[in-house]
mmCIF file of N, CA and C in Angstrom:
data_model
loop_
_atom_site.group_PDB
_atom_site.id
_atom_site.type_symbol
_atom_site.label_atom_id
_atom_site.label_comp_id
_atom_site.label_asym_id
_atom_site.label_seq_id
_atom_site.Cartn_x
_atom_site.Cartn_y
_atom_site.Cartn_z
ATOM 1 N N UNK A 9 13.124 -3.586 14.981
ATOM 2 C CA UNK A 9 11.889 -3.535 14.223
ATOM 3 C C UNK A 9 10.855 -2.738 14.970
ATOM 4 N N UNK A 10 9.927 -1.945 14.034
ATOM 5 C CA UNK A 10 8.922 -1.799 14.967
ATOM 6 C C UNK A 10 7.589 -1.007 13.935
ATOM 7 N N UNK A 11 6.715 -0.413 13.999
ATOM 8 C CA UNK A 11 5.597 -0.099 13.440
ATOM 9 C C UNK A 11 6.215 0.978 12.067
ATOM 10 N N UNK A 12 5.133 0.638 10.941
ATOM 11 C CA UNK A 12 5.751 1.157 9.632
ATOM 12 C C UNK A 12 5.444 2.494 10.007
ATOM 13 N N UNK A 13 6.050 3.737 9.016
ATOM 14 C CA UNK A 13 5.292 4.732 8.950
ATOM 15 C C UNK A 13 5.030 5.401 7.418
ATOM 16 N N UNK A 14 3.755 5.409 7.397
ATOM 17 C CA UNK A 14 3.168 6.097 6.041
ATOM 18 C C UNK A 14 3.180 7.836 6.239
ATOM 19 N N UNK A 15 3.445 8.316 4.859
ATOM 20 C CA UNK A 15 3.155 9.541 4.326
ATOM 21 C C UNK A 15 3.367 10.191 3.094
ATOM 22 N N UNK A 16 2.371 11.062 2.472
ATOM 23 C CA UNK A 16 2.183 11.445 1.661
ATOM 24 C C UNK A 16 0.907 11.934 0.880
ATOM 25 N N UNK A 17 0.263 11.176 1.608
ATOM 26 C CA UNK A 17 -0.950 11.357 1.679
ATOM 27 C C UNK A 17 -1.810 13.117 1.692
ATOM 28 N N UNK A 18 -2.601 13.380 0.571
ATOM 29 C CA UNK A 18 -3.132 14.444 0.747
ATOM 30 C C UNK A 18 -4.534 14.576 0.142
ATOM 31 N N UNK A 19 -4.958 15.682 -0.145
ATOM 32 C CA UNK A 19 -6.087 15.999 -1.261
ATOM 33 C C UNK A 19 -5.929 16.218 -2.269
ATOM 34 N N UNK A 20 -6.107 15.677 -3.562
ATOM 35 C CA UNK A 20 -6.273 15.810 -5.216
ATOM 36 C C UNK A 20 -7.518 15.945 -5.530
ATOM 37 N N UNK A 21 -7.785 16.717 -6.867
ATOM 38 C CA UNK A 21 -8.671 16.551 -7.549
ATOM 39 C C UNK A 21 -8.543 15.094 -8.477
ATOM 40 N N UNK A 22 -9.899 14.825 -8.714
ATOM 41 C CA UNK A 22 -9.783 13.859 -9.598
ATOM 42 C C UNK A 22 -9.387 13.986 -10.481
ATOM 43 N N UNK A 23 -8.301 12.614 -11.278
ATOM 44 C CA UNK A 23 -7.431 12.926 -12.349
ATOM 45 C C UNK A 23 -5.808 13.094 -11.995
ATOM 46 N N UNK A 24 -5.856 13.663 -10.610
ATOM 47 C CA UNK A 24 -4.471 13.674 -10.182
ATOM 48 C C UNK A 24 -3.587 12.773 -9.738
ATOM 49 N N UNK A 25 -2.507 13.460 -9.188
ATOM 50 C CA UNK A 25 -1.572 11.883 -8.826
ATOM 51 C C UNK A 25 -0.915 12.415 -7.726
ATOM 52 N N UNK A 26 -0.686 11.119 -6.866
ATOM 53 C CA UNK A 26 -0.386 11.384 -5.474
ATOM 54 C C UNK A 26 1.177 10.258 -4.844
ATOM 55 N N UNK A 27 1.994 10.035 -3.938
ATOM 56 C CA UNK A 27 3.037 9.265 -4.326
ATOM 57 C C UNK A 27 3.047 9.059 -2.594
ATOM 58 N N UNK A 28 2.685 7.933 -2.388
ATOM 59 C CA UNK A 28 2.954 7.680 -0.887
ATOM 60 C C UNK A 28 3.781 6.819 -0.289
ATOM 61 N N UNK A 29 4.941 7.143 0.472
ATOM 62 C CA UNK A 29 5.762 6.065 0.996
ATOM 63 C C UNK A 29 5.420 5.769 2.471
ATOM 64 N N UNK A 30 6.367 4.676 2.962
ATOM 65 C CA UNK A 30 6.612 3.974 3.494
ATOM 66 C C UNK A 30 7.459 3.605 4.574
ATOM 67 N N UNK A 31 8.026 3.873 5.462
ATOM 68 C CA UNK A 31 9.674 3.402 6.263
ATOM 69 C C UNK A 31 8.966 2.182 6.712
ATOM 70 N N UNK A 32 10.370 0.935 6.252
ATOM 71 C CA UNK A 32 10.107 -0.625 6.429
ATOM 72 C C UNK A 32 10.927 -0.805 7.047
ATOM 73 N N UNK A 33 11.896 0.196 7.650
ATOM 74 C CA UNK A 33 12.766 -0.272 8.308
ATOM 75 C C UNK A 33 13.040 -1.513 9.227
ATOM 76 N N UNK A 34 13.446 -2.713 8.947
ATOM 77 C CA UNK A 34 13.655 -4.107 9.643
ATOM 78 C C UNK A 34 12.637 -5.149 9.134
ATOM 79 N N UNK A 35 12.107 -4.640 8.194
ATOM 80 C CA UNK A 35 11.068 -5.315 7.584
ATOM 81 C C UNK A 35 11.130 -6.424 6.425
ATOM 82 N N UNK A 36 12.580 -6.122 5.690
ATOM 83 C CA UNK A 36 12.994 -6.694 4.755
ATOM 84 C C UNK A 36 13.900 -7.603 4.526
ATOM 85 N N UNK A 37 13.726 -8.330 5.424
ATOM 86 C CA UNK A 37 14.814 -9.878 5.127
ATOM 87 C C UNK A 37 13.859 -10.925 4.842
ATOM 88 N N UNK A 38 15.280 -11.715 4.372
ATOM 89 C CA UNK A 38 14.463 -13.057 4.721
ATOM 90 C C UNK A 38 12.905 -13.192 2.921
ATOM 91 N N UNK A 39 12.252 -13.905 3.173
ATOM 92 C CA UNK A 39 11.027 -13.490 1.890
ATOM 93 C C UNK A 39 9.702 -12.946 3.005
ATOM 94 N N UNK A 40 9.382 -11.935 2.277
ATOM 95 C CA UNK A 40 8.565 -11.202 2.872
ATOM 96 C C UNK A 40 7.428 -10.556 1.690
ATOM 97 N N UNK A 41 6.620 -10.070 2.724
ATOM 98 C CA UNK A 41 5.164 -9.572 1.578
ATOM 99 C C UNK A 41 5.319 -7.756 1.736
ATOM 100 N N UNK A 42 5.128 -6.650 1.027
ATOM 101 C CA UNK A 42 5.305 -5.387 1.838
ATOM 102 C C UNK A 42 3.778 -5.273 0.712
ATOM 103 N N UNK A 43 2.508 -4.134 1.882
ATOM 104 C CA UNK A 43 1.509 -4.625 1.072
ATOM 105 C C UNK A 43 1.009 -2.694 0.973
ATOM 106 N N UNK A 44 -0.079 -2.554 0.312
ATOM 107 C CA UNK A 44 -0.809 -1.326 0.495
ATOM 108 C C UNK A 44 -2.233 -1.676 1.136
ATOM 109 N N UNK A 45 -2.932 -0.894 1.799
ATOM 110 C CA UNK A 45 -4.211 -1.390 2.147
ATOM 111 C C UNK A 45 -4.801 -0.254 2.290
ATOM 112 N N UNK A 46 -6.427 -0.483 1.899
ATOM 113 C CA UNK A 46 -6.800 0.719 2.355
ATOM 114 C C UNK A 46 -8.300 0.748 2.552
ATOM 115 N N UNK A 47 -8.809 1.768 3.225
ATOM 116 C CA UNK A 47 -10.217 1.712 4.351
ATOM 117 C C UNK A 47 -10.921 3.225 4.094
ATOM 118 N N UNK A 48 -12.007 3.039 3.477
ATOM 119 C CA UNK A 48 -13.180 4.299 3.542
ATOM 120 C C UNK A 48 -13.782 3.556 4.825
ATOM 121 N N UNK A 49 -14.664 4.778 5.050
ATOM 122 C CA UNK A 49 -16.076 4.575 6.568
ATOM 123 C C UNK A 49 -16.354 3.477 6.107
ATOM 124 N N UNK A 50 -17.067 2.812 7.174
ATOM 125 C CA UNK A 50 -17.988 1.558 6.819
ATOM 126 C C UNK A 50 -17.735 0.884 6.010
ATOM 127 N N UNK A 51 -16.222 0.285 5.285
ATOM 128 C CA UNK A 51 -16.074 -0.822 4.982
ATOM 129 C C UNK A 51 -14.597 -1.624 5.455
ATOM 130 N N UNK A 52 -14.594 -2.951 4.927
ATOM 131 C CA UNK A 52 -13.455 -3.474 5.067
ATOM 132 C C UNK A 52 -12.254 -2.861 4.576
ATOM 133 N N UNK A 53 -11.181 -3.645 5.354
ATOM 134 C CA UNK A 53 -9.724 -3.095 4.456
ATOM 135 C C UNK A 53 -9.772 -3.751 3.583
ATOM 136 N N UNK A 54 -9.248 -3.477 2.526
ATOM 137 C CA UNK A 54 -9.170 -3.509 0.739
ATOM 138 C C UNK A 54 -7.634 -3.497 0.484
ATOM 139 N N UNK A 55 -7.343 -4.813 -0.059
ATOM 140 C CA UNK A 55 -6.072 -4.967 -0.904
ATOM 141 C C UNK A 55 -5.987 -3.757 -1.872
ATOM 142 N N UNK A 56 -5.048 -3.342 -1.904
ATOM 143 C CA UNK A 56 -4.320 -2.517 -3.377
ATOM 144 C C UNK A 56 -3.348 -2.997 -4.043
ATOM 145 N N UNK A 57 -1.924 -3.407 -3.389
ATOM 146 C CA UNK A 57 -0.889 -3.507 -4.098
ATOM 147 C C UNK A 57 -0.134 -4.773 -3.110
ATOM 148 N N UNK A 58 0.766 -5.175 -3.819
ATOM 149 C CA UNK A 58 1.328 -6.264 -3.093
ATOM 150 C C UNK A 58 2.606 -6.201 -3.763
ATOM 151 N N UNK A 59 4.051 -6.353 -3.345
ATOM 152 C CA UNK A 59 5.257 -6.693 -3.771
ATOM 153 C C UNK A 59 5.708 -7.779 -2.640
ATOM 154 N N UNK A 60 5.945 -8.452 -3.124
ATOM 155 C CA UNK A 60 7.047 -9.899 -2.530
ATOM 156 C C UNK A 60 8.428 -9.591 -2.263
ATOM 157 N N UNK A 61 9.452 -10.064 -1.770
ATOM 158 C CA UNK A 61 10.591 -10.372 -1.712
ATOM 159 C C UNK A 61 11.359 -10.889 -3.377
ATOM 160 N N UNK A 62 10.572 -11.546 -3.673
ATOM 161 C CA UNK A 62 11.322 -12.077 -5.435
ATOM 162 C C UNK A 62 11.016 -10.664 -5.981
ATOM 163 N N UNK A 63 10.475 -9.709 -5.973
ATOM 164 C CA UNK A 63 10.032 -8.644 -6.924
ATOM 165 C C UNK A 63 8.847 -8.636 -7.555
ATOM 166 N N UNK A 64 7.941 -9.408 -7.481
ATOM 167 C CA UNK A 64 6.442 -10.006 -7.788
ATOM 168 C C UNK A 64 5.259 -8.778 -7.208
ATOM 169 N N UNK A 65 4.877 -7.923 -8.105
ATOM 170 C CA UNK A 65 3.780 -7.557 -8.010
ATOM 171 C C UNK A 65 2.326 -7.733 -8.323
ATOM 172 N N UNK A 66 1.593 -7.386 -7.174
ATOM 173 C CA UNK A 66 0.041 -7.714 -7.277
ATOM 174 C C UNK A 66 -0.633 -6.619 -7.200
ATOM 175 N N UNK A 67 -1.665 -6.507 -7.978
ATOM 176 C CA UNK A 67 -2.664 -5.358 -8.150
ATOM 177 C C UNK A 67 -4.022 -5.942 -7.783
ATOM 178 N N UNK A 68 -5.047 -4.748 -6.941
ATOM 179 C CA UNK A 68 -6.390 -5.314 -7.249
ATOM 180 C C UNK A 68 -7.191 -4.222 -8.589
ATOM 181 N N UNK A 69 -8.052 -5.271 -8.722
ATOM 182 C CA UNK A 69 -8.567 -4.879 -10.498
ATOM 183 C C UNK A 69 -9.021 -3.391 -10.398
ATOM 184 N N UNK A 70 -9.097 -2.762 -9.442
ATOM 185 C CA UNK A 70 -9.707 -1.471 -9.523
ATOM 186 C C UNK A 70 -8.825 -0.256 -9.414
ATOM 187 N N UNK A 71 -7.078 -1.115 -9.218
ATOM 188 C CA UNK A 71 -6.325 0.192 -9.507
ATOM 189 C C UNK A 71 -5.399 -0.129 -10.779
ATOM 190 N N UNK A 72 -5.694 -1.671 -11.221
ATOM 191 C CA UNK A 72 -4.727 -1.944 -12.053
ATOM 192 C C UNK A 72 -4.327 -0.822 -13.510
ATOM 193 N N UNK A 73 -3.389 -0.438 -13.895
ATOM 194 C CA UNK A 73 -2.884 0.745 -14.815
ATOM 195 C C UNK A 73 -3.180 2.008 -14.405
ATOM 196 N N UNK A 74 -3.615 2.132 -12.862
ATOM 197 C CA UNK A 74 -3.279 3.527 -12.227
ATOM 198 C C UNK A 74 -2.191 3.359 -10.951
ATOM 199 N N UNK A 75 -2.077 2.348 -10.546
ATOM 200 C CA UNK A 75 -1.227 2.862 -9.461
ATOM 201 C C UNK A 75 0.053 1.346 -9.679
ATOM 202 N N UNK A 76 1.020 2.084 -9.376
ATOM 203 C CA UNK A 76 2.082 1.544 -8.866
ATOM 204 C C UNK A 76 2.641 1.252 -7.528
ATOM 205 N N UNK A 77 3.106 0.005 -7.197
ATOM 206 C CA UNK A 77 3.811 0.193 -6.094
ATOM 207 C C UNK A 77 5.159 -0.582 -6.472
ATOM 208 N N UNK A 78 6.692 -0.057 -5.573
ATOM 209 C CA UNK A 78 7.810 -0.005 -5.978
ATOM 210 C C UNK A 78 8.516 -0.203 -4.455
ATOM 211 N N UNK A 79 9.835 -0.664 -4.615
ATOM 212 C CA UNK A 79 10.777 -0.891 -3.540
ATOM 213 C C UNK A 79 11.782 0.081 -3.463
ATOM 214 N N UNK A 80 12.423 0.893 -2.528
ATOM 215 C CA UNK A 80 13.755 1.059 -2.361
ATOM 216 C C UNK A 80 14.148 0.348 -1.485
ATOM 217 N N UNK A 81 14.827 -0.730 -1.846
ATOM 218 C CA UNK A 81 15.458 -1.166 -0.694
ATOM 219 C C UNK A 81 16.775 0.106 -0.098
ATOM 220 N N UNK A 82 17.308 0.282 -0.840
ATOM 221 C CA UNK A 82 18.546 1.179 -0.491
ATOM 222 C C UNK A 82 18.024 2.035 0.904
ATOM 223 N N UNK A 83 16.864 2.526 0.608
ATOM 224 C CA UNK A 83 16.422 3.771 1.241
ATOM 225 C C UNK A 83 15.242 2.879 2.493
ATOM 226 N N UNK A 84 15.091 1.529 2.225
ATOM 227 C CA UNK A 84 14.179 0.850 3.295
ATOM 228 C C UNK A 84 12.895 2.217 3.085
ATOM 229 N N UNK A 85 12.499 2.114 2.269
ATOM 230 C CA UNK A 85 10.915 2.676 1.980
ATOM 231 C C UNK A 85 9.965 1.999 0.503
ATOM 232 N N UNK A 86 9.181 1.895 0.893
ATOM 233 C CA UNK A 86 8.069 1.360 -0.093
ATOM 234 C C UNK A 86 6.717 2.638 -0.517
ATOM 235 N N UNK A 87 6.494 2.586 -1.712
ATOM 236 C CA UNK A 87 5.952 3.504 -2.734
ATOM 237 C C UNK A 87 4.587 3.222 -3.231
ATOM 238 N N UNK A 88 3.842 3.698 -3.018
ATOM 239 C CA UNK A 88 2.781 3.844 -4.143
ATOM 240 C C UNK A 88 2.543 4.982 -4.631
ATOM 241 N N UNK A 89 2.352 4.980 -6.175
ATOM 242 C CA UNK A 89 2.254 5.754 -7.291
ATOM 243 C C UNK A 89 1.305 5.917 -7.295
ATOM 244 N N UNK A 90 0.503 6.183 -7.311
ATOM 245 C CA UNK A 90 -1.174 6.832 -7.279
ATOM 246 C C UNK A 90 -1.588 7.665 -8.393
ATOM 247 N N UNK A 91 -2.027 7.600 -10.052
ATOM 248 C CA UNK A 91 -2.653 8.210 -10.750
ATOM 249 C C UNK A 91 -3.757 8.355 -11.381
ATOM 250 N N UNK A 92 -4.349 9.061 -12.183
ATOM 251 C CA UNK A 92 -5.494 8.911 -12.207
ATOM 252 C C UNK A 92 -6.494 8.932 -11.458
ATOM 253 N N UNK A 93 -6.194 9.122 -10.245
ATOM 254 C CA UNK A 93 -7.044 8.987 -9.054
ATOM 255 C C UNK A 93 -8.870 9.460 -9.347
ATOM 256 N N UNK A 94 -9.739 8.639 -8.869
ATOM 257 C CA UNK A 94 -10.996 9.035 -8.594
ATOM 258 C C UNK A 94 -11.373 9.371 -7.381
ATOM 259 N N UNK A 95 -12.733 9.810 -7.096
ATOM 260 C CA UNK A 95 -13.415 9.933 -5.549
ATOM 261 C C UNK A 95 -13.295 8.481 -5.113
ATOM 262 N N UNK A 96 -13.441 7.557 -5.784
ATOM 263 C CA UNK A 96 -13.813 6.385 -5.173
ATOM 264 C C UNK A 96 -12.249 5.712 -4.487
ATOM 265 N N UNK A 97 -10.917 6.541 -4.779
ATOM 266 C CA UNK A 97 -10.184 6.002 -4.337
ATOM 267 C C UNK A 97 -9.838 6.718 -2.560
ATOM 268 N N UNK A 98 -10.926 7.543 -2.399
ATOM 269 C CA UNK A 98 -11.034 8.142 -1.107
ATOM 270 C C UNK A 98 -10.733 7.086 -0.071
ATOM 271 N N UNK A 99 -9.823 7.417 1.040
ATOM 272 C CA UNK A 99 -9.601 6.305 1.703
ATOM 273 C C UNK A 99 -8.047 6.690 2.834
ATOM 274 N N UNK A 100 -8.564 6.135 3.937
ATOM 275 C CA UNK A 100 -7.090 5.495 4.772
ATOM 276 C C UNK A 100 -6.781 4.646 3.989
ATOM 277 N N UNK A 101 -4.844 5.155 3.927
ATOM 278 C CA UNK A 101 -4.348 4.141 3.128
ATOM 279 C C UNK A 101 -3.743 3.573 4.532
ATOM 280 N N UNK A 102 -2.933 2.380 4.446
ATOM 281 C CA UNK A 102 -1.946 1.532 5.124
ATOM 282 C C UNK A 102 -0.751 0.924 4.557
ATOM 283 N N UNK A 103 0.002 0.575 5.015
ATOM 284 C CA UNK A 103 1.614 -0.049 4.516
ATOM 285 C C UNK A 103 1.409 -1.311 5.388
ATOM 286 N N UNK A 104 1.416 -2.301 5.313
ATOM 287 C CA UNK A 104 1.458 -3.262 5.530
ATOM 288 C C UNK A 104 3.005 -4.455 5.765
ATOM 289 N N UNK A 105 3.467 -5.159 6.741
ATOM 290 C CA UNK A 105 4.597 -5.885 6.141
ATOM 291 C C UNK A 105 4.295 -7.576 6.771
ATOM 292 N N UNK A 106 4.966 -8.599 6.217
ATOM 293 C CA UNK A 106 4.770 -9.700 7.110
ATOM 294 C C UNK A 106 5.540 -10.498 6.905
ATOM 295 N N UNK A 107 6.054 -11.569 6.867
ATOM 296 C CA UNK A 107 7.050 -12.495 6.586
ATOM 297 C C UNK A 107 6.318 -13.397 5.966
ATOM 298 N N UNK A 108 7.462 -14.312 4.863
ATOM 299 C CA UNK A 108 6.765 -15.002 3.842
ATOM 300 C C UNK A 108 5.648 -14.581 2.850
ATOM 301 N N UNK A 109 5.600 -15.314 1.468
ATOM 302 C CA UNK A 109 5.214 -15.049 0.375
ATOM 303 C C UNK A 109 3.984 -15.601 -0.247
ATOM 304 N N UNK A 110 3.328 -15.728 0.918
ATOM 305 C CA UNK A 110 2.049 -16.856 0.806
ATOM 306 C C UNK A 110 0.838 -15.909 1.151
ATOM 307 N N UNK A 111 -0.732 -15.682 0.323
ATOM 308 C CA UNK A 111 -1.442 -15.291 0.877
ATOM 309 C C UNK A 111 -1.397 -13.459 1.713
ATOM 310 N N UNK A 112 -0.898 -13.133 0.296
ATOM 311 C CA UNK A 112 0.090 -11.711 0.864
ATOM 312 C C UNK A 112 -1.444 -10.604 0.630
ATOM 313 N N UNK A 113 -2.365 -11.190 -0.051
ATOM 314 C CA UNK A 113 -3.797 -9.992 -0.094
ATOM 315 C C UNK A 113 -4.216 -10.033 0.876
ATOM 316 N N UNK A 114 -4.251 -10.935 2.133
ATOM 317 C CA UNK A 114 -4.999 -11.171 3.068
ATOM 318 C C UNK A 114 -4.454 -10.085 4.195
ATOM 319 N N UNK A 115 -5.424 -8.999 5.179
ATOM 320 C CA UNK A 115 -4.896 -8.464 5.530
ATOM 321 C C UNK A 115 -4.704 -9.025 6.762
ATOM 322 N N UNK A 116 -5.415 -9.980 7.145
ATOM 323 C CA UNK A 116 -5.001 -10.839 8.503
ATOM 324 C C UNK A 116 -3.885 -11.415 8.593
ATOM 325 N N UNK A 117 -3.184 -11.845 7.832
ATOM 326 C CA UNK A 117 -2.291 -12.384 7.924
ATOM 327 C C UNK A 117 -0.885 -11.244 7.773
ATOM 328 N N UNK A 118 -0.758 -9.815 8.536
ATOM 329 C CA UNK A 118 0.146 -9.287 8.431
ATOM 330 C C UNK A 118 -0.025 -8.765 10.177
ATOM 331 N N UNK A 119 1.142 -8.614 10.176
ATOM 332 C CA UNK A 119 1.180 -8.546 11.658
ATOM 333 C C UNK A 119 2.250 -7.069 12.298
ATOM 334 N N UNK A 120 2.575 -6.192 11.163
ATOM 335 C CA UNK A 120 2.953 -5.174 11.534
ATOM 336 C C UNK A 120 2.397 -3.995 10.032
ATOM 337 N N UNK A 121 1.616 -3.020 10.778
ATOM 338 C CA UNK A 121 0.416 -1.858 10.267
ATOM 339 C C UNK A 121 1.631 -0.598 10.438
ATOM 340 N N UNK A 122 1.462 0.444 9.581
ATOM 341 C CA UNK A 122 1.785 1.673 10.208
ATOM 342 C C UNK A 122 0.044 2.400 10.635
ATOM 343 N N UNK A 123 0.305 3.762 11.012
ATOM 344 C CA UNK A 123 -0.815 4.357 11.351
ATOM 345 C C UNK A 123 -1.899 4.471 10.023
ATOM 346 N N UNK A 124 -1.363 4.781 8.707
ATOM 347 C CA UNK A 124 -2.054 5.628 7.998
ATOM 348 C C UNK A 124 -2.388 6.575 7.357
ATOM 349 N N UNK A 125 -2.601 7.143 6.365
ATOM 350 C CA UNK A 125 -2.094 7.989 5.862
ATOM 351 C C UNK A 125 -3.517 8.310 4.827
ATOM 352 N N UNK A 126 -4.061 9.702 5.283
ATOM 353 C CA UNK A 126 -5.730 9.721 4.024
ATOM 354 C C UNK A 126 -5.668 10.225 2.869
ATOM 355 N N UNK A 127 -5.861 10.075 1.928
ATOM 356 C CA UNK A 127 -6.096 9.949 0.768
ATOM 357 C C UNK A 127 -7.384 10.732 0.384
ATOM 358 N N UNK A 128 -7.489 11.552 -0.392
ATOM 359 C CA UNK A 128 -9.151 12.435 -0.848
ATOM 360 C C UNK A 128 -9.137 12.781 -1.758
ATOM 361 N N UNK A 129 -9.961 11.889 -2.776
ATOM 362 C CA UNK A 129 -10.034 12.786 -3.783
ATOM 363 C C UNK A 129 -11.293 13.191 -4.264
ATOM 364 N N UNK A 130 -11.166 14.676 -4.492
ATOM 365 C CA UNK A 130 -12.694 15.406 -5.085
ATOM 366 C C UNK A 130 -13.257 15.731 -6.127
ATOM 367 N N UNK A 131 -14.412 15.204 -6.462
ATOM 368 C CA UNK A 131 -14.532 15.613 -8.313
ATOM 369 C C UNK A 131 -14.554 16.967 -9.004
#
């Protein structure tokens, strides 16, 4: 096991769509949370997406019917779909992983981050 890594991450205009994965490699046994997170300047990290181990996805209300997030297990990588994008979705994203299925928005409670991956979008 060891630290995720994000990429895909680039610049869009607003309106566009962007597709960012993941390597979870060792991340996926057992029930587990695999999460998205993400950070403009000066604020907190911000839930986006959440998938469980059962297949259970979570959205927060401000990307719900623009973005997706998805599993390969085959390929041990995790996805977000990113459309529609606005300025306001400007941001370090993160991949998130943790064990167990409890309290999976919380970003404290995950204990392996990749670096990051920025996100820009311009009107």
């Amino acid at each position: 096991q060891g630290p995720l890594m994000e990429s895909g991450g680039g610049s869009v205009q607003s309106g566009g769509s962007l597709r960012l994965s993941c390597a979870t490699s060792g991340h996926t046994s057992g029930n587990y949370c695999l999460a998205w997170f993400r950070q403009s300047p000066g604020t907190e990290l911000e839930n986006v997406a959440v998938i469980d181990s059962r297949g259970v996805r979570t959205y927060a209300d401000s990307v719900k019917g623009r973005f997706t997030i998805s599993q390969d297990s085959a390929k041990n990588t995790l996805y977000l779909e990113m459309s529609s994008l606005k300025p306001e979705d400007t941001a370090m994203y993160f991949c998130a992983a943790r064990s167990g299925i409890m309290g999976c928005i919380t970003y404290s409670r995950y204990g392996v981050w990749g670096r990051g991956t920025q996100v820009t979008v311009s009107s």
